[in-house]
CSV table of C-alpha atoms in Angstrom, one decimal:
chain,number,residue,atom,x,y,z
T,43,MET,CA,98.3,-21.1,-67.0
T,44,THR,CA,95.7,-18.7,-68.2
T,45,HIS,CA,93.1,-18.8,-71.1
T,46,ILE,CA,93.2,-15.0,-71.4
T,47,THR,CA,94.7,-13.8,-74.8
T,48,HIS,CA,96.8,-10.8,-75.8
T,49,ALA,CA,93.8,-9.5,-77.8
T,50,GLN,CA,91.4,-9.8,-74.8
T,51,ILE,CA,93.8,-7.9,-72.6
T,52,ALA,CA,94.1,-5.1,-75.1
T,53,ALA,CA,90.3,-5.0,-75.7
T,54,ALA,CA,89.6,-5.0,-71.9
T,55,LYS,CA,91.9,-2.0,-71.5
T,56,ALA,CA,89.7,-0.3,-74.1
T,57,ASN,CA,86.6,-1.1,-72.0
T,58,ASP,CA,85.3,-3.9,-74.2
T,59,LEU,CA,82.6,-5.5,-72.1
T,60,ASP,CA,83.1,-9.0,-73.4
T,61,ALA,CA,86.8,-8.9,-72.8
T,62,VAL,CA,86.4,-7.4,-69.3
T,63,THR,CA,83.8,-10.1,-68.5
T,64,ALA,CA,86.2,-12.8,-69.7
T,65,ILE,CA,89.0,-11.5,-67.4
T,66,ILE,CA,86.6,-11.3,-64.4
T,67,GLN,CA,85.5,-14.9,-65.0
T,68,GLU,CA,89.2,-16.0,-65.4
T,69,THR,CA,90.2,-14.4,-62.1
T,70,GLU,CA,87.2,-15.4,-60.0
T,71,LYS,CA,88.7,-18.7,-58.9
T,72,LEU,CA,91.9,-16.9,-57.9
T,73,ILE,CA,90.0,-14.3,-55.9
T,74,LEU,CA,87.9,-16.9,-54.1
T,75,SER,CA,91.0,-18.9,-53.3
T,76,ARG,CA,92.9,-15.9,-51.9
T,77,ALA,CA,89.9,-14.7,-49.9
T,78,ARG,CA,89.5,-18.1,-48.2
T,79,HIS,CA,93.2,-18.2,-47.5
T,80,TYR,CA,93.3,-14.8,-45.8
T,81,ALA,CA,90.0,-15.3,-44.0
T,82,GLY,CA,91.3,-18.6,-42.5
T,83,SER,CA,89.0,-20.5,-40.2
T,84,ALA,CA,86.6,-17.6,-40.0
T,85,ALA,CA,85.3,-18.5,-43.4
T,86,GLU,CA,84.2,-21.9,-42.1
T,87,ASN,CA,81.8,-20.3,-39.6
T,88,GLY,CA,79.7,-18.1,-41.8
T,89,ASN,CA,82.0,-15.1,-41.2
T,90,THR,CA,81.7,-12.2,-43.6
T,91,LEU,CA,85.5,-11.5,-43.8
T,92,ALA,CA,85.8,-13.9,-46.8
T,93,GLU,CA,83.0,-11.9,-48.5
T,94,ASP,CA,84.7,-8.6,-47.8
T,95,LEU,CA,88.0,-9.9,-49.2
T,96,THR,CA,86.3,-11.3,-52.2
T,97,GLN,CA,84.8,-7.9,-53.0
T,98,THR,CA,88.2,-6.3,-52.5
T,99,GLY,CA,89.7,-8.8,-55.0
T,100,ARG,CA,87.0,-8.1,-57.6
T,101,VAL,CA,87.5,-4.3,-57.3
T,102,THR,CA,91.3,-4.8,-57.6
T,103,VAL,CA,90.9,-6.7,-60.9
T,104,TRP,CA,88.9,-3.8,-62.3
T,105,GLN,CA,91.6,-1.5,-61.3
T,106,CYS,CA,94.4,-3.7,-62.7
T,107,ILE,CA,92.8,-3.9,-66.1
T,108,GLY,CA,93.3,-0.1,-66.6
T,109,LYS,CA,96.7,0.1,-64.9
T,110,PHE,CA,98.6,-2.9,-66.5
T,111,ASP,CA,101.1,-1.8,-69.1
T,112,GLY,CA,101.4,-4.5,-71.7
T,113,ASP,CA,99.3,-7.4,-73.1
T,114,VAL,CA,101.3,-10.6,-72.2
T,115,PRO,CA,98.8,-12.9,-70.5
T,116,ALA,CA,101.2,-14.6,-68.0
T,117,ALA,CA,102.6,-11.2,-66.9
T,118,PHE,CA,99.0,-9.8,-66.7
T,119,MET,CA,97.9,-12.6,-64.4
T,120,SER,CA,101.0,-12.3,-62.2
T,121,TYR,CA,100.3,-8.5,-62.0
T,122,ILE,CA,96.8,-9.1,-60.9
T,123,ASP,CA,97.8,-11.8,-58.4
T,124,ARG,CA,100.3,-9.4,-56.7
T,125,HIS,CA,97.8,-6.6,-56.4
T,126,ILE,CA,95.0,-8.9,-55.1
T,127,ASN,CA,97.4,-10.1,-52.4
T,128,ALA,CA,98.4,-6.6,-51.4
T,129,ALA,CA,94.8,-5.3,-51.5
T,130,MET,CA,93.4,-8.2,-49.4
T,131,LEU,CA,96.2,-7.8,-46.8
T,132,GLU,CA,95.3,-4.2,-46.4
T,133,THR,CA,91.6,-5.1,-46.0
T,134,LEU,CA,92.5,-7.8,-43.6
T,135,ARG,CA,94.6,-5.4,-41.4
T,136,ALA,CA,91.8,-2.8,-41.5
T,137,GLU,CA,89.2,-5.4,-40.4
T,138,THR,CA,91.3,-7.2,-37.7
T,139,ARG,CA,93.4,-4.4,-36.4
T,140,PRO,CA,90.9,-1.7,-35.4
T,141,GLY,CA,92.2,1.4,-33.7
T,142,VAL,CA,95.5,1.8,-35.5
T,143,THR,CA,96.5,2.6,-39.1
T,144,ALA,CA,97.2,-0.1,-41.6
T,145,ARG,CA,100.8,1.1,-41.7
T,146,ALA,CA,101.1,0.8,-37.9
T,147,ALA,CA,99.5,-2.6,-38.0
T,148,LYS,CA,102.1,-3.8,-40.6
T,149,ASP,CA,105.0,-2.3,-38.6
T,150,PHE,CA,103.8,-4.1,-35.4
T,151,GLU,CA,103.6,-7.4,-37.4
T,152,SER,CA,107.2,-6.8,-38.4
T,153,ALA,CA,108.1,-6.3,-34.7
T,154,LEU,CA,106.2,-9.4,-33.9
T,155,VAL,CA,108.4,-11.5,-36.2
T,156,LEU,CA,111.5,-10.1,-34.5
T,157,ALA,CA,109.9,-11.0,-31.1
T,158,GLY,CA,109.3,-14.6,-32.1
T,159,GLY,CA,105.6,-14.1,-31.8
T,160,ASP,CA,105.5,-12.6,-28.3
T,161,PRO,CA,103.2,-9.5,-28.5
T,162,PHE,CA,104.6,-7.9,-25.3
T,163,ASP,CA,108.2,-8.2,-26.5
T,164,ALA,CA,107.0,-6.9,-29.9
T,165,GLU,CA,105.7,-3.8,-28.2
T,166,ARG,CA,109.2,-3.2,-26.7
T,167,ILE,CA,110.9,-3.8,-30.1
T,168,ALA,CA,108.4,-1.6,-32.0
T,169,ALA,CA,109.5,1.3,-29.8
T,170,SER,CA,113.2,0.5,-30.1
T,171,GLY,CA,116.0,1.3,-32.5
T,172,ASP,CA,115.5,-2.2,-34.0
T,173,MET,CA,112.7,-0.8,-36.1
T,174,GLY,CA,114.9,1.8,-37.8
T,175,ASP,CA,112.9,4.7,-39.3
T,176,ARG,CA,109.7,2.8,-38.5
T,177,ARG,CA,110.3,3.1,-34.8
T,178,MET,CA,107.1,3.9,-32.8
T,179,SER,CA,106.7,6.0,-29.7
T,180,PRO,CA,106.0,3.9,-26.6
T,181,GLU,CA,102.4,5.1,-26.6
T,182,HIS,CA,101.9,4.1,-30.3
T,183,ALA,CA,103.5,0.7,-29.7
T,184,TYR,CA,101.2,0.1,-26.8
T,185,ALA,CA,98.2,1.0,-28.8
T,186,ALA,CA,99.4,-1.3,-31.6
T,187,ARG,CA,99.8,-4.2,-29.2
T,188,LEU,CA,96.3,-3.7,-27.7
T,189,SER,CA,94.8,-3.5,-31.2
T,190,TRP,CA,96.6,-6.7,-32.2
T,191,LEU,CA,95.3,-8.4,-29.1
T,192,GLY,CA,91.8,-6.9,-29.4
T,193,LEU,CA,91.9,-6.0,-25.7
T,194,ASP,CA,91.4,-2.3,-26.1
T,195,TYR,CA,87.9,-2.7,-27.3
T,196,LEU,CA,86.6,-5.2,-24.8
T,197,ASP,CA,86.1,-2.6,-22.0
T,198,ARG,CA,84.9,0.1,-24.3
T,199,PRO,CA,81.4,1.4,-23.4
T,200,VAL,CA,78.9,1.1,-26.3
T,201,PRO,CA,75.2,2.1,-26.3
T,202,CYS,CA,72.5,-0.6,-26.9
T,203,GLU,CA,69.1,-0.3,-28.5
T,204,ASP,CA,67.3,-0.2,-25.2
T,205,GLY,CA,69.3,2.9,-24.1
T,206,GLU,CA,71.5,1.0,-21.7
T,207,THR,CA,75.3,1.1,-21.9
T,208,PHE,CA,77.4,-2.0,-21.8
T,209,THR,CA,81.1,-2.8,-22.5
T,210,LEU,CA,81.7,-4.2,-25.9
T,211,ALA,CA,82.4,-7.6,-24.4
T,212,GLU,CA,79.0,-7.5,-22.6
T,213,LYS,CA,77.3,-6.4,-25.8
T,214,ILE,CA,78.9,-9.3,-27.8
T,215,GLU,CA,77.9,-11.7,-25.1
T,216,ARG,CA,74.4,-10.5,-25.2
T,217,GLU,CA,74.1,-10.7,-28.9
T,218,THR,CA,76.0,-13.9,-29.6
T,219,GLY,CA,75.8,-15.9,-26.4
T,220,THR,CA,79.5,-16.2,-26.1
T,221,PRO,CA,80.6,-15.7,-22.4
T,222,ALA,CA,82.4,-12.3,-22.0
T,223,GLU,CA,85.5,-14.0,-20.5
T,224,LEU,CA,85.8,-16.2,-23.6
T,225,ILE,CA,85.6,-13.5,-26.2
T,226,THR,CA,88.6,-13.2,-28.4
T,227,SER,CA,89.9,-10.6,-30.9
T,228,ALA,CA,88.5,-12.8,-33.6
T,229,ASP,CA,85.0,-12.6,-32.0
T,230,ILE,CA,85.3,-8.8,-31.9
T,231,ALA,CA,86.3,-8.6,-35.5
T,232,SER,CA,83.5,-10.9,-36.6
T,233,HIS,CA,80.9,-8.9,-34.6
T,234,ARG,CA,82.2,-5.7,-36.0
T,235,ARG,CA,81.8,-6.9,-39.6
T,236,THR,CA,78.3,-8.1,-38.9
T,237,VAL,CA,77.2,-4.8,-37.4
T,238,ILE,CA,78.8,-2.8,-40.2
T,239,ARG,CA,77.2,-5.1,-42.9
T,240,ASP,CA,73.8,-4.8,-41.2
T,241,GLN,CA,74.2,-1.0,-41.0
T,242,VAL,CA,75.1,-0.8,-44.7
T,243,HIS,CA,72.0,-2.7,-45.7
T,244,ARG,CA,69.8,-0.7,-43.4
T,245,THR,CA,71.2,2.5,-44.8
T,246,LEU,CA,70.7,1.3,-48.4
T,247,GLY,CA,67.1,0.6,-47.5
T,248,LEU,CA,66.5,4.3,-46.7
T,249,LEU,CA,67.6,5.4,-50.2
T,250,SER,CA,65.2,5.7,-53.2
T,251,GLU,CA,64.9,2.6,-55.3
T,252,ARG,CA,67.0,4.0,-58.1
T,253,GLN,CA,69.7,5.4,-55.8
T,254,ARG,CA,69.9,2.1,-54.0
T,255,HIS,CA,70.2,0.0,-57.2
T,256,VAL,CA,73.0,2.3,-58.6
T,257,ILE,CA,74.9,2.2,-55.4
T,258,LYS,CA,74.6,-1.6,-55.2
T,259,ALA,CA,75.7,-1.9,-58.8
T,260,GLY,CA,78.9,0.0,-58.1
T,261,PHE,CA,80.0,-2.5,-55.5
T,262,GLY,CA,78.3,-5.7,-56.8
T,263,ILE,CA,76.1,-6.0,-53.7
T,264,ALA,CA,73.7,-9.0,-54.2
T,265,PRO,CA,71.4,-9.4,-55.9
T,266,VAL,CA,72.6,-6.6,-58.2
T,267,ALA,CA,75.4,-7.4,-60.6
T,268,GLN,CA,78.5,-5.2,-60.6
T,269,TYR,CA,78.9,-2.4,-63.0
T,270,GLN,CA,82.0,-0.2,-63.2
T,271,PRO,CA,81.0,3.4,-62.5
T,272,GLY,CA,81.4,5.5,-65.6
T,273,ALA,CA,82.5,2.7,-68.0
T,274,ASP,CA,79.3,0.7,-67.6
T,275,ASP,CA,76.8,3.5,-67.1
T,276,ASP,CA,75.2,3.0,-70.5
T,277,GLU,CA,74.6,-0.7,-69.9
T,278,LEU,CA,73.3,-0.1,-66.3
T,279,ALA,CA,71.0,2.6,-67.6
T,280,ALA,CA,69.6,0.2,-70.2
T,281,ASP,CA,69.1,-2.5,-67.6
T,282,MET,CA,67.3,0.0,-65.3
T,283,GLY,CA,65.2,1.5,-68.1
T,284,CYS,CA,66.5,5.1,-67.5
T,285,THR,CA,69.1,7.4,-69.0
T,286,ARG,CA,72.8,7.6,-68.4
T,287,TYR,CA,72.4,11.0,-66.9
T,288,GLN,CA,69.8,9.6,-64.4
T,289,VAL,CA,72.2,6.9,-63.4
T,290,GLN,CA,74.9,9.4,-62.7
T,291,GLN,CA,72.6,11.7,-60.8
T,292,ALA,CA,71.4,8.8,-58.7
T,293,ARG,CA,75.0,7.8,-57.9
T,294,THR,CA,76.0,11.4,-56.9
T,295,LYS,CA,72.9,12.1,-54.8
T,296,GLY,CA,72.7,8.5,-53.5
T,297,SER,CA,76.3,8.5,-52.4
T,298,LYS,CA,75.9,11.8,-50.5
T,299,ARG,CA,72.7,10.6,-48.9
T,300,PHE,CA,74.2,7.3,-47.9
T,301,ALA,CA,77.2,8.9,-46.3
T,302,GLU,CA,74.9,11.2,-44.2
T,303,LEU,CA,72.6,8.4,-43.1
T,304,TYR,CA,75.4,5.9,-42.4
T,305,ARG,CA,77.2,8.4,-40.2
T,306,ALA,CA,74.0,9.2,-38.3
T,307,GLY,CA,73.6,5.5,-37.5
T,308,ALA,CA,77.2,4.7,-36.9
T,309,GLY,CA,76.6,4.6,-33.1
T,310,ALA,CA,75.6,1.0,-33.6
T,311,TRP,CA,79.3,0.2,-33.4
């Protein structure tokens, strides 16, 4: 059951701020529930995956408002729920299956079902005719299995701040205290998210104050509230005490500068 009305849906599609806010508030509980579900036990240990999935869900709601064709509340909420699930699954695969595309990760999961959960048998099935037009090459299936297991990254050499080079397992052991032989794919994914999150905040800190605020507003990065780029530029400008043009300039220049700085520091992972 939803409290959203036909009129609110129509108004939100016309970028009415009050209606959009009402929909965001109405869907927040759903987003948090789905994020906790997909994050699983990781969410109980301070893992950032749940936060990443929550952000994905919020962005998806923004997108659904403009794309939904109709104004029936029940159909609207069902539409949002479907798209939140799909978007979070894509985010989950991207976060937990590094090294292969989301499509390959999904195909390997299909092979895993056919293999009854055995990843080695799934590798064989993924490269066989059982997969139909989604059949992988043996090399691709091997890479997909390694990515699913997380093993391909354990021996990868990575630079450390003191100039030394360690394997990823040794680096995680050094930074988290988890013995290298006990590190799992979940530990790798958790460490990767932490590194990326820290790198994002370090990079944001190198931007000008206005650029940093506008970039954070576009993604709802705490403590800045989320503002939809374009649709909410007037409101964001008013809150920042500047003009709409200055907001747009800060977004354009800040996004370009962020990309340059982030790539320069990407060696952290």
